[in-house]
Short mmCIF file of C-alpha atoms in Angstrom, two decimals:
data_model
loop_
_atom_site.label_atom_id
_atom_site.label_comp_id
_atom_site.label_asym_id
_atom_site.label_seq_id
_atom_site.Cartn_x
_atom_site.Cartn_y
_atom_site.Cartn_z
CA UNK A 1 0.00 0.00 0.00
CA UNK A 2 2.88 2.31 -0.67
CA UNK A 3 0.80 4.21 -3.27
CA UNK A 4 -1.44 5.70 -0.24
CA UNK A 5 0.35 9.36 0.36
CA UNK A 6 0.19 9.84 -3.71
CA UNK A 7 -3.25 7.91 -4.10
CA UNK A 8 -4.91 10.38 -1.10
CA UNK A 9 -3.38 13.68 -2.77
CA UNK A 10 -4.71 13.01 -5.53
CA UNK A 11 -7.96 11.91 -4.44
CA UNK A 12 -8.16 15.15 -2.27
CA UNK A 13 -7.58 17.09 -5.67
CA UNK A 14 -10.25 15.01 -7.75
CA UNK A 15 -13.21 15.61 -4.88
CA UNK A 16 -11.92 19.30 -4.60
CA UNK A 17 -11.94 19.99 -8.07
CA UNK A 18 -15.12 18.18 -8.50
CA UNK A 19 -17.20 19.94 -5.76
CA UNK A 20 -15.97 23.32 -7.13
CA UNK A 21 -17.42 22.60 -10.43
CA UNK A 22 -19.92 21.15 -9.04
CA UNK A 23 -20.48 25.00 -6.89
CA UNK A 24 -20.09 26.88 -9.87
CA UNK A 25 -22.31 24.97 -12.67
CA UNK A 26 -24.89 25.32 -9.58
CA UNK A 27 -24.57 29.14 -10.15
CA UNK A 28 -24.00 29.22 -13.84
CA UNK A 29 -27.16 27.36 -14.56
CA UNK A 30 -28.97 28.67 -12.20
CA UNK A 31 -28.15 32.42 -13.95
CA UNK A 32 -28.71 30.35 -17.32
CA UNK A 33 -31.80 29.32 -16.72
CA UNK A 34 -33.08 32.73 -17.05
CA UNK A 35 -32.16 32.13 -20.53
CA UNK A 36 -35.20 29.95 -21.04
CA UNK A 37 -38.39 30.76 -23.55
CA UNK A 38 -41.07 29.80 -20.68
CA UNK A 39 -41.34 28.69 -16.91
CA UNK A 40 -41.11 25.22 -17.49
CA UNK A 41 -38.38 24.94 -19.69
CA UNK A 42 -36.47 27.51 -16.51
CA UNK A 43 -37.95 24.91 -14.17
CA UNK A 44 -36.24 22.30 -15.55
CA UNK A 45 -32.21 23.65 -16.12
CA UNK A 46 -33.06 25.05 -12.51
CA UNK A 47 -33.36 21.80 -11.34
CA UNK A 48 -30.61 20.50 -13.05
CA UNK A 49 -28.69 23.24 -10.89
CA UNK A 50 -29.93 22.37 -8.08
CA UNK A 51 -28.64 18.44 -8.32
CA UNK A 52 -24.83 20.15 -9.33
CA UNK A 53 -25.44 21.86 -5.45
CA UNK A 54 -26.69 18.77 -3.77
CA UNK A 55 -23.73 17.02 -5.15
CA UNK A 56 -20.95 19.69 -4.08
CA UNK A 57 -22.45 19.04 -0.33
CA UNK A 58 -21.79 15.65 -0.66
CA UNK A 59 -18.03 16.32 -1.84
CA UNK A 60 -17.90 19.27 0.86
CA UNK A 61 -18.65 16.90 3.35
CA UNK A 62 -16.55 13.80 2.06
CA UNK A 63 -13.82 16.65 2.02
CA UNK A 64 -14.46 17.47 5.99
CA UNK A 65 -14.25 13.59 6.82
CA UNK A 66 -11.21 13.35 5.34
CA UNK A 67 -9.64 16.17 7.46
CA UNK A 68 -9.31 18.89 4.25
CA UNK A 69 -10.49 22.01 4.62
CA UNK A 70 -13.25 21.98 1.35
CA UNK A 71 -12.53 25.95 0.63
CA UNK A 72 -8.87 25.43 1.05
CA UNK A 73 -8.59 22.49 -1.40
CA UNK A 74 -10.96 23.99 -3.97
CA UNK A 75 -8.74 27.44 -3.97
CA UNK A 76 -6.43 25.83 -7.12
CA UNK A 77 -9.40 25.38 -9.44
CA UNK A 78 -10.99 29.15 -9.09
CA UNK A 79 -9.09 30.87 -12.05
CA UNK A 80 -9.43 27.92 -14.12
CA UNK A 81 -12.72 26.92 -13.72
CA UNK A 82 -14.15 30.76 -13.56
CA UNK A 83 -12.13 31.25 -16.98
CA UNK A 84 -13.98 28.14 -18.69
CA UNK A 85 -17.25 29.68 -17.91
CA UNK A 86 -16.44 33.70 -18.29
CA UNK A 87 -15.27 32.28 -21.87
CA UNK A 88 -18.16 30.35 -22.44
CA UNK A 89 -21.26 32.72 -21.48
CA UNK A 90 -24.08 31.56 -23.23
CA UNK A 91 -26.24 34.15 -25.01
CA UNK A 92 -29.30 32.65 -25.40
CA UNK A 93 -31.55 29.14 -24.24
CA UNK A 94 -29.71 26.88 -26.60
CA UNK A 95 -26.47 28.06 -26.08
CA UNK A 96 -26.76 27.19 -22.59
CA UNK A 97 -28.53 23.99 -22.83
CA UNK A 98 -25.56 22.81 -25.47
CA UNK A 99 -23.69 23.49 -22.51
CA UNK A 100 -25.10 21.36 -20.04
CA UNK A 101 -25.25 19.12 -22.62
CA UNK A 102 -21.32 19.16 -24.30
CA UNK A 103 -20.01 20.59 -20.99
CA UNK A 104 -21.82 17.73 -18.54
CA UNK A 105 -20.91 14.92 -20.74
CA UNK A 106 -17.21 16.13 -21.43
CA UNK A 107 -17.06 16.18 -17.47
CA UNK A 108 -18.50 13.08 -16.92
CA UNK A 109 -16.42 10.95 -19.42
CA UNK A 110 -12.99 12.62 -17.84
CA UNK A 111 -14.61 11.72 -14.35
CA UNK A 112 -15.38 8.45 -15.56
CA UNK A 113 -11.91 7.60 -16.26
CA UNK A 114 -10.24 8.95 -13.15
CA UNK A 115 -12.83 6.77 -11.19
CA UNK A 116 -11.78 3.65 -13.31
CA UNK A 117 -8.51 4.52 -11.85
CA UNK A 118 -9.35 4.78 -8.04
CA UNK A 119 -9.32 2.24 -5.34
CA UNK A 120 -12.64 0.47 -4.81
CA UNK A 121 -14.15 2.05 -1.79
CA UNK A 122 -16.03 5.42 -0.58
CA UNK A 123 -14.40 7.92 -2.33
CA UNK A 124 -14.61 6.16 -5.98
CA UNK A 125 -17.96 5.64 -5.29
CA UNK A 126 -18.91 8.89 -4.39
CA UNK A 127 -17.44 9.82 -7.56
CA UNK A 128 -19.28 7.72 -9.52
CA UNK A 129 -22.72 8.81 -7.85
CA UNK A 130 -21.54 12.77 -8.73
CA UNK A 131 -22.07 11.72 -12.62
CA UNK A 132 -24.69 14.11 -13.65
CA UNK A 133 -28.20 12.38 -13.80
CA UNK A 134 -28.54 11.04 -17.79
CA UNK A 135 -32.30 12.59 -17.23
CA UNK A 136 -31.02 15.78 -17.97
CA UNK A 137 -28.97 14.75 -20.67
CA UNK A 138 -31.64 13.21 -22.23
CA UNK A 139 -33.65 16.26 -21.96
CA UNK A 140 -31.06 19.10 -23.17
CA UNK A 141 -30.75 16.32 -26.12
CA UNK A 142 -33.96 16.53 -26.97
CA UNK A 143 -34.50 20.06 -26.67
CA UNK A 144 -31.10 20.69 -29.17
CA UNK A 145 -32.64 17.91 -31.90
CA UNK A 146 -36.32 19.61 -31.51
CA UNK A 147 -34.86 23.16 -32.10
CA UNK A 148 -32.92 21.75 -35.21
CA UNK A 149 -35.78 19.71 -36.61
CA UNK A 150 -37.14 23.39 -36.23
CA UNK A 151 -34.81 25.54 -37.84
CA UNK A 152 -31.58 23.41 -39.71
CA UNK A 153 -29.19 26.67 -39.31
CA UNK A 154 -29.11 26.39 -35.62
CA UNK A 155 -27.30 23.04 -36.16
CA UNK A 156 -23.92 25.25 -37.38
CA UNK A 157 -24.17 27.68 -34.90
CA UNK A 158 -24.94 24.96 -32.23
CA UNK A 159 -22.02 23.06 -33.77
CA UNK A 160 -19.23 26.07 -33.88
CA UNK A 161 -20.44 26.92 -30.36
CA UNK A 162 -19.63 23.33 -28.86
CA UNK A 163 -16.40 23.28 -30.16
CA UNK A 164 -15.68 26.53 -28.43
CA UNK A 165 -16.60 24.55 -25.33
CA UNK A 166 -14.51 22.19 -25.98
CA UNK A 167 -11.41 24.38 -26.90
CA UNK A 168 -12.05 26.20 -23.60
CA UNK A 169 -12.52 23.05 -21.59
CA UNK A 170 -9.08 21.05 -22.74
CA UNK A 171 -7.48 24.18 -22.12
CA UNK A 172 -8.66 24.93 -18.91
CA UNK A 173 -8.13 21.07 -18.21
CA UNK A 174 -4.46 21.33 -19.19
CA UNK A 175 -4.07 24.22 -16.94
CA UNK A 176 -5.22 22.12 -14.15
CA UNK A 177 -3.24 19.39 -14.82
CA UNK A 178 -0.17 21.68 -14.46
CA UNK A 179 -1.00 22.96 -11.61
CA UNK A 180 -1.62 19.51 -9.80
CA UNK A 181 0.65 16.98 -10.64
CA UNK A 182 -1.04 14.33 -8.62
CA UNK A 183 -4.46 14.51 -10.07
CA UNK A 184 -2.64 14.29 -13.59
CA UNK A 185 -0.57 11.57 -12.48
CA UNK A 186 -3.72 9.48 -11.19
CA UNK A 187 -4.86 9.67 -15.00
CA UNK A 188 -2.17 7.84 -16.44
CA UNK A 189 -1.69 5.40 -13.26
CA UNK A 190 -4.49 2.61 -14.29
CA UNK A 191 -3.96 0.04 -16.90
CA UNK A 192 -4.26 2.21 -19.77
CA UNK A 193 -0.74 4.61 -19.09
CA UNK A 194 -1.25 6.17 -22.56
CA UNK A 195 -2.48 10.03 -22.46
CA UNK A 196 -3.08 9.46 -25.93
CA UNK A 197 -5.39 6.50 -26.11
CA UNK A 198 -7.50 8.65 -23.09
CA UNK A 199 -7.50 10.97 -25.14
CA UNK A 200 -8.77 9.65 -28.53
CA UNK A 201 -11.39 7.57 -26.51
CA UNK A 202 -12.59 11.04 -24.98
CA UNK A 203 -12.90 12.30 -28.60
CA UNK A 204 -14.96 9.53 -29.92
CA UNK A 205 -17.12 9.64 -27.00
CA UNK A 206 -17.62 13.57 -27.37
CA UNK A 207 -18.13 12.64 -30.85
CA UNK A 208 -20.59 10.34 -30.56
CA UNK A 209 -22.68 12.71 -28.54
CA UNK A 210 -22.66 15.70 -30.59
CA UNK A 211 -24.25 12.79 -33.51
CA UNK A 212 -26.44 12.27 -31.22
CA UNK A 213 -28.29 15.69 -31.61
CA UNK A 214 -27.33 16.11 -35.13
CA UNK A 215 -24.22 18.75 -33.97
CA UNK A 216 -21.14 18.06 -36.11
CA UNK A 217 -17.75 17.89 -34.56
CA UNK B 1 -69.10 19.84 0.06
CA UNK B 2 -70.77 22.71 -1.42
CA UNK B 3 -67.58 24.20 -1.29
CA UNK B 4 -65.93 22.10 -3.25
CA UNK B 5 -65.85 24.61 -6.44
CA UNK B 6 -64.26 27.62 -4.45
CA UNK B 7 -61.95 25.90 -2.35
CA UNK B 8 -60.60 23.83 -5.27
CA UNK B 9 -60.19 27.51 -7.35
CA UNK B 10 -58.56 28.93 -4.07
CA UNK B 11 -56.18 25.88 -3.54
CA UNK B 12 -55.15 26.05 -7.22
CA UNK B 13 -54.47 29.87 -6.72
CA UNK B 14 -52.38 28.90 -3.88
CA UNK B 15 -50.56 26.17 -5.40
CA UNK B 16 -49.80 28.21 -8.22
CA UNK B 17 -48.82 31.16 -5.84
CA UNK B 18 -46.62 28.83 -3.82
CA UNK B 19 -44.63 27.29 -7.18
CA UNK B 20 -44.07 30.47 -8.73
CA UNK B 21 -42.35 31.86 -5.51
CA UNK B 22 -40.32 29.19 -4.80
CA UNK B 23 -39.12 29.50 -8.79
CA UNK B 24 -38.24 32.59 -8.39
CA UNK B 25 -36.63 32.23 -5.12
CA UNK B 26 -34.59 29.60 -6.69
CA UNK B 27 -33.28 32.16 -8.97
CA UNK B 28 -32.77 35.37 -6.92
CA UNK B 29 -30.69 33.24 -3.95
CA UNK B 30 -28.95 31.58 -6.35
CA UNK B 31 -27.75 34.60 -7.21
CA UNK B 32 -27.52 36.67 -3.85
CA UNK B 33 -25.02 33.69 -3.13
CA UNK B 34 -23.04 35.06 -4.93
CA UNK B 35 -22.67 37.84 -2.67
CA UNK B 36 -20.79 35.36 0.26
CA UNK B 37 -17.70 36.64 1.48
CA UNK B 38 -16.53 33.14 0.65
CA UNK B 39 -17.30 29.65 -0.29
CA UNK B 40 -18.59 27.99 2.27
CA UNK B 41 -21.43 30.61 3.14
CA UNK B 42 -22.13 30.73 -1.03
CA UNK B 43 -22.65 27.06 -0.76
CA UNK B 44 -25.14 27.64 2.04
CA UNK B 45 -26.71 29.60 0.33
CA UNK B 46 -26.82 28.07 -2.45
CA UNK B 47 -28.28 25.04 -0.98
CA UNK B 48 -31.11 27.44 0.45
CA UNK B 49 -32.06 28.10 -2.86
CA UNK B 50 -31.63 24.22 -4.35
CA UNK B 51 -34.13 23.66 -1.66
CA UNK B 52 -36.54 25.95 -3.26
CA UNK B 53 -36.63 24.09 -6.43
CA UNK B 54 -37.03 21.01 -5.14
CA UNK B 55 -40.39 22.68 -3.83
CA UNK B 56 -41.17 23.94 -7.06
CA UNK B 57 -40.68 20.55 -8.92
CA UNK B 58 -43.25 18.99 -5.77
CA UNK B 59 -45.82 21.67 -6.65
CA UNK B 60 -45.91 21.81 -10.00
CA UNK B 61 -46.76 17.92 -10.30
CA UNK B 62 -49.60 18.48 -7.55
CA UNK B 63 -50.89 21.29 -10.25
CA UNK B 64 -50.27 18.72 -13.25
CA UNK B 65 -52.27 15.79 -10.94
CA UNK B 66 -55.00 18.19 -10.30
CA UNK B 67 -55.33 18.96 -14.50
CA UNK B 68 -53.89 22.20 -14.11
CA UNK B 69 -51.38 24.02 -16.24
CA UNK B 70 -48.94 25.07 -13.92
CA UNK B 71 -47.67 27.58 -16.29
CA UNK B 72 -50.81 29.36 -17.00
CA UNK B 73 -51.34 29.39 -13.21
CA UNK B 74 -48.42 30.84 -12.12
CA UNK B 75 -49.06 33.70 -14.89
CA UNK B 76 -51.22 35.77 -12.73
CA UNK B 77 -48.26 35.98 -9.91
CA UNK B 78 -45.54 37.33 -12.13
CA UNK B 79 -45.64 40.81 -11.83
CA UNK B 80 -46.00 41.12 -8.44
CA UNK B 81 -43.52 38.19 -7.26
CA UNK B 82 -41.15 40.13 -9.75
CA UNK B 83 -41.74 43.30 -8.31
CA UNK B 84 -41.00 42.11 -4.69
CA UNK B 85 -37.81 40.99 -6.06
CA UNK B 86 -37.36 43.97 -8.08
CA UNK B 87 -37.73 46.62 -4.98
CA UNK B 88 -35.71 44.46 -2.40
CA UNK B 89 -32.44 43.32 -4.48
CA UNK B 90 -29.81 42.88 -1.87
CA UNK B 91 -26.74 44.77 -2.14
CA UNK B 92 -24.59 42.58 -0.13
CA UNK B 93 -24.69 39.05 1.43
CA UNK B 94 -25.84 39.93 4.94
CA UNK B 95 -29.01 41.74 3.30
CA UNK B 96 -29.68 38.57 1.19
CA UNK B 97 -29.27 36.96 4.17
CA UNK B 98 -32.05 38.99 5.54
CA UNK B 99 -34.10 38.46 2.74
CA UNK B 100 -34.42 34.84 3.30
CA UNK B 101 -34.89 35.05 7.03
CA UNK B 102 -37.17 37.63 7.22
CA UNK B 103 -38.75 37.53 3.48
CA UNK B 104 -39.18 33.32 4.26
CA UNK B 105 -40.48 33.77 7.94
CA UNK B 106 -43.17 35.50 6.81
CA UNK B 107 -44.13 33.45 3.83
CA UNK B 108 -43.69 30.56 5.96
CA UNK B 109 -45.84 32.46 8.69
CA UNK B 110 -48.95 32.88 5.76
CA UNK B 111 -48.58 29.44 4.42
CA UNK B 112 -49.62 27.79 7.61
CA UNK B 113 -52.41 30.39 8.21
CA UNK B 114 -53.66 29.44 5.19
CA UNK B 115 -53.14 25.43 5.51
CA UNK B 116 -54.78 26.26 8.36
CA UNK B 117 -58.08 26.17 7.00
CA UNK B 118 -57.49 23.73 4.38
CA UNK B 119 -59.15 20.95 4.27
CA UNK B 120 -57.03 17.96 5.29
CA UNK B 121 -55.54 16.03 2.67
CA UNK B 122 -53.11 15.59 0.14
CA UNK B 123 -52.95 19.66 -0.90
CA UNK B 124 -52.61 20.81 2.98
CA UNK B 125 -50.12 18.04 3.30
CA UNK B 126 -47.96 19.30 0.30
CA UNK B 127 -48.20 22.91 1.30
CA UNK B 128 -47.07 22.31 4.85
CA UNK B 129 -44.36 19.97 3.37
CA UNK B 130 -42.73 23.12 1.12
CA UNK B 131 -42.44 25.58 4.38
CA UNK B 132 -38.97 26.50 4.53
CA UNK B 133 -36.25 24.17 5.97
CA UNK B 134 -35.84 25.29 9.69
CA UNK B 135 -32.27 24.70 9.40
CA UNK B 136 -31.82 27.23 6.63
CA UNK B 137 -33.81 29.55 8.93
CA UNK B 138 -31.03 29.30 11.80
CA UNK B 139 -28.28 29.21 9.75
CA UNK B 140 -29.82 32.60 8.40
CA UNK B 141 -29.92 33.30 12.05
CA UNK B 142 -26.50 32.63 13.82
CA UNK B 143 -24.76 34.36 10.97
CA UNK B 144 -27.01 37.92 11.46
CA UNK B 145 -26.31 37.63 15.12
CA UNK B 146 -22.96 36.78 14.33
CA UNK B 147 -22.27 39.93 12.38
CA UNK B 148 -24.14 42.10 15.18
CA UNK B 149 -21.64 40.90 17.33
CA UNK B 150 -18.85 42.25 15.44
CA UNK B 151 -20.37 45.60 14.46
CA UNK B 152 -23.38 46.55 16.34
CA UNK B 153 -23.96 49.21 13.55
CA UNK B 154 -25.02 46.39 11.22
CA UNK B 155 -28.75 46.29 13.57
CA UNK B 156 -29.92 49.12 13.07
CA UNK B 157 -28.71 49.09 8.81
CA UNK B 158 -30.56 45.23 9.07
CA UNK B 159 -33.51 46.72 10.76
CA UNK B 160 -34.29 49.23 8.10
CA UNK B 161 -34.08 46.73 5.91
CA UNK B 162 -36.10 44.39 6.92
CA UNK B 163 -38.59 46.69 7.17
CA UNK B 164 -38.46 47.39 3.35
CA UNK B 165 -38.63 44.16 2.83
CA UNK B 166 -42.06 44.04 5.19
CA UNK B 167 -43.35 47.09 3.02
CA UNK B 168 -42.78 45.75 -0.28
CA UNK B 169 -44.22 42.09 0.75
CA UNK B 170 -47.32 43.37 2.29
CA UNK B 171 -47.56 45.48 -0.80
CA UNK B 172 -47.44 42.69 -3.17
CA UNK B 173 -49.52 40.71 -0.92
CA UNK B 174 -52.21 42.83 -0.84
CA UNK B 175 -51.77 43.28 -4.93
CA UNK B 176 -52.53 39.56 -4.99
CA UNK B 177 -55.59 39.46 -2.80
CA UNK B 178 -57.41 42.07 -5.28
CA UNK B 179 -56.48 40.04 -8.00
CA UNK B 180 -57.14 36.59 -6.90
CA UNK B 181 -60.00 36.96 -4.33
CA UNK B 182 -60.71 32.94 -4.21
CA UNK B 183 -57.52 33.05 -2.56
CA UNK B 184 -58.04 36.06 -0.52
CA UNK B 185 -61.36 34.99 0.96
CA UNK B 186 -59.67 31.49 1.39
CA UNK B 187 -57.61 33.50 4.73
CA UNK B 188 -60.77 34.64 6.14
CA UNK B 189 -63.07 31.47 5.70
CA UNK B 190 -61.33 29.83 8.77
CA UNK B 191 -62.60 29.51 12.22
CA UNK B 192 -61.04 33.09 12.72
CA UNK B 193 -62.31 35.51 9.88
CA UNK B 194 -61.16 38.91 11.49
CA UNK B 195 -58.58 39.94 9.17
CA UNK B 196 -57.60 41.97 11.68
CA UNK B 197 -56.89 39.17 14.09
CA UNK B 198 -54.59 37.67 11.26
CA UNK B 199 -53.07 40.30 10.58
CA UNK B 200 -52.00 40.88 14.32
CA UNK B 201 -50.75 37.30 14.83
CA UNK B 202 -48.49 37.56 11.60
CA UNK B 203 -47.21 40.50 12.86
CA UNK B 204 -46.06 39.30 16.23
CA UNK B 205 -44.46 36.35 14.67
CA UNK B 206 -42.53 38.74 13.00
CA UNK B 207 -41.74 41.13 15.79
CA UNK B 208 -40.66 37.70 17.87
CA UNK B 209 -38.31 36.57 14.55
CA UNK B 210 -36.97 39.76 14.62
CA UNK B 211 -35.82 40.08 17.98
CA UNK B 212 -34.17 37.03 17.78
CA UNK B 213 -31.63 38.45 15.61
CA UNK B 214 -31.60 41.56 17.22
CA UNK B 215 -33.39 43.90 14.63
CA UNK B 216 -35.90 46.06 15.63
CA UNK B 217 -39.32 45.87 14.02
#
């Protein structure tokens, strides 16, 4: 068990970064949902905000057992994390729901991986159960394909604006990984050491959800 | 059960009242949480507000069970939920903080008047049910007390207001009575019909919530 030390500083970066995410796509959608065209379609981004909140307590307090100071440990991922979202402001309902939608998935797949990584116990599964509810995936999906089965031209601008997400993500992710070692070290610790193979298998999936909704890559 | 007409027009009036103020709610602590002085009181916050739109989501199927388009109910409360909101944005966390103790007390404090003289079942249940966590009420609480404490200038600043806040609710409230009297004569058809009476009661509630913190009414 000599990979303990390493194995907890890295954990203590993945729930950190995770529950500040988690704090900020809480206030981003929240502010998005104001975006939306009628009450129910605000009702139902605000609870999808409301889930990224419950889900940051749960880190907060995983955090607290472990002895970490949440607010302490979340400090590294401010700048990076408030830099994806000031450069990815979406301007109107669709723009924001392609958000959730690219933003959520592109999150989940990367915390997919780490977790495939991490010892079996509390902290991987409380990873796992931070996965954003495929409910409202499903429904940003639909609303994207309905508002293209609508109007065609929204599929290009829907299109050019996810790969700005994506642009702003990997380079906010690289900027993390930087900045902690450990966390980028646990990514290439499983049985698949190859950054590039991640990598390409994070494309296809990415790919394979912009098909999805009839966005191109 | 002759009453069975009015009080069902009345209970949809509330429900609808009830969904579209927790919505909005959602929305306006979402953002005052931004306001914290740091992250652990903006996730507080924050989960105040998640809380809300749990509420909402609860309501809104009671209005779908009942055949009722939550959406078109809620219409009538728009303006003046909006203009509440409008004439009491807070200008720095403790006054959001405020907001949600005193703004919540007292919608908490007119919700169970009104259950009150609901008939028991499944509607009273639910609207008893969405009252405001009493946790998030002490939390409000501690942390106006707290900042007393430090600056005893901060009262009398709080206490002014709150009482702004009073104004513009009693404002609004009475702006909803004229406009949805099924609801309005819903308050008075209990075993206590003096308005007055009502009126009284709500207002020592307040007084006593007040004091707690040490604001003056």
């Amino acid at each position: 068990m000599s990979t303990i030390p390493a194995a907890s500083d890295a954990v203590v970066d993945l729930l950190a970064l995770l529950a500040y995410t988690e704090l900020v796509a809480f206030d981003r959608m929240a502010a998005d949902a104001r975006l939306a065209p009628d009450l129910h379609r605000r009702a139902a981004l605000s609870e999808m905000a409301a889930l990224e909140i419950a889900h940051y307590g749960r880190l907060a307090a995983r955090l607290g057992e472990l002895g970490v100071n949440a607010e302490a440990a979340m400090v590294p991922y401010v700048a990076p994390v408030s830099a994806y979202h000031e450069q990815t402001e979406p301007k109107d309902w669709l723009e924001g729901l392609t958000k959730a939608y690219v933003g959520d998935g592109m999150a989940d797949d990367f915390t997919r991986e780490v977790a495939g990584v991490l010892p079996a116990g509390p902290d991987r599964d409380l990873v796992l159960d931070v996965l954003h509810d495929s409910r409202h995936g499903d429904y940003a999906a639909e609303e994207i394909r309905a508002a293209i089965a609508v109007d065609p031209r929204v599929a290009n601008r829907l299109s050019m604006w996810a790969r700005r997400l994506v642009g702003e993500g990997i380079s906010q992710a690289v900027r993390v990984a930087g900045e902690r070692p450990a966390l980028a070290s646990l990514l290439v610790s499983g049985p698949e050491p190859d950054l590039q193979v991640l990598l390409r298998r994070l494309t296809i999936a990415h790919t394979t959800r912009m098909a999805a909704v009839g966005l191109n890559n």
